[in-house]
Amino acid sequence: MSSPSNLLHLENILIELYPCNRPANWTQIMNTPALEDLRILIQSQFNLDVRPRVFGSAATGLVGEHSDVDVNLASYGVAPGQLVAWLATRCNFLGRFFVESWTPQARVPVVKLRDGHTGKILDVSVANDLPEVNSRLIAGYVAISPKVRRFIIAIISWAKDRGLCGVQQVGGLSSYAITLMSIFALQ
């Protein structure tokens, strides 16, 4: 497992190589009040300095109208499975978020929460740093040209239309895998 300092070093290198200027609508997604509410909720229960950070399509520029928001709770003071289990079993009672589903036995436990104010779906994981770095890399490629974004979205849409994209499909590829293959094809 990579240490946070190694990931930060890699992040700084990626920022130098691929500076990403995000459009204004990304700022709204990246700084949604739900993230602060989630931070406060966890801090009040566990007394942890937790930092909810957005990754995935919302962080890369590949976000669509129906995309969920992938959130990593950057916290190392509690076991990821324990925090995900607490969110999955308590959020419905607290009224701000509603549990759609959760995967406690996954390699990376995830709880899918619906924001009670906006209806937006948040896929929440804990101490899951690598996808954040991967998202910055993809955002760097997407920032090179609007054509890159359009190409990747077209390929993902094509694959979804044919049942080839989506980990819920047997043998299906994730949109992340298709994104990487699309970038490879452009090189």
PDB file of N, CA and C in Angstrom, residues 62 148-158:
ATOM      1  N   LEU A  62     -15.119  14.332 -16.807  1.00  0.00           N
ATOM      2  CA  LEU A  62     -15.923  13.388 -17.579  1.00  0.00           C
ATOM      3  C   LEU A  62     -17.296  13.190 -16.949  1.00  0.00           C
ATOM      4  N   VAL A 148     -10.343  15.530 -26.475  1.00  0.00           N
ATOM      5  CA  VAL A 148     -10.044  14.348 -25.665  1.00  0.00           C
ATOM      6  C   VAL A 148     -11.271  13.970 -24.842  1.00  0.00           C
ATOM      7  N   ARG A 149     -11.862  14.957 -24.188  1.00  0.00           N
ATOM      8  CA  ARG A 149     -13.057  14.707 -23.375  1.00  0.00           C
ATOM      9  C   ARG A 149     -14.182  14.134 -24.230  1.00  0.00           C
ATOM     10  N   ARG A 150     -14.421  14.776 -25.368  1.00  0.00           N
ATOM     11  CA  ARG A 150     -15.500  14.311 -26.252  1.00  0.00           C
ATOM     12  C   ARG A 150     -15.246  12.878 -26.728  1.00  0.00           C
ATOM     13  N   PHE A 151     -13.994  12.577 -27.078  1.00  0.00           N
ATOM     14  CA  PHE A 151     -13.644  11.237 -27.549  1.00  0.00           C
ATOM     15  C   PHE A 151     -13.907  10.195 -26.464  1.00  0.00           C
ATOM     16  N   ILE A 152     -13.431  10.473 -25.256  1.00  0.00           N
ATOM     17  CA  ILE A 152     -13.595   9.506 -24.161  1.00  0.00           C
ATOM     18  C   ILE A 152     -15.071   9.293 -23.840  1.00  0.00           C
ATOM     19  N   ILE A 153     -15.826  10.376 -23.754  1.00  0.00           N
ATOM     20  CA  ILE A 153     -17.258  10.250 -23.453  1.00  0.00           C
ATOM     21  C   ILE A 153     -17.975   9.480 -24.559  1.00  0.00           C
ATOM     22  N   ALA A 154     -17.585   9.710 -25.810  1.00  0.00           N
ATOM     23  CA  ALA A 154     -18.200   8.984 -26.928  1.00  0.00           C
ATOM     24  C   ALA A 154     -17.914   7.488 -26.827  1.00  0.00           C
ATOM     25  N   ILE A 155     -16.682   7.127 -26.501  1.00  0.00           N
ATOM     26  CA  ILE A 155     -16.319   5.710 -26.388  1.00  0.00           C
ATOM     27  C   ILE A 155     -17.066   5.055 -25.218  1.00  0.00           C
ATOM     28  N   ILE A 156     -17.131   5.753 -24.080  1.00  0.00           N
ATOM     29  CA  ILE A 156     -17.847   5.200 -22.919  1.00  0.00           C
ATOM     30  C   ILE A 156     -19.334   5.025 -23.245  1.00  0.00           C
ATOM     31  N   SER A 157     -19.933   6.023 -23.884  1.00  0.00           N
ATOM     32  CA  SER A 157     -21.354   5.928 -24.258  1.00  0.00           C
ATOM     33  C   SER A 157     -21.582   4.763 -25.214  1.00  0.00           C
ATOM     34  N   TRP A 158     -20.693   4.624 -26.196  1.00  0.00           N
ATOM     35  CA  TRP A 158     -20.787   3.521 -27.148  1.00  0.00           C
ATOM     36  C   TRP A 158     -20.735   2.180 -26.407  1.00  0.00           C
TER      37      TRP A 158
END
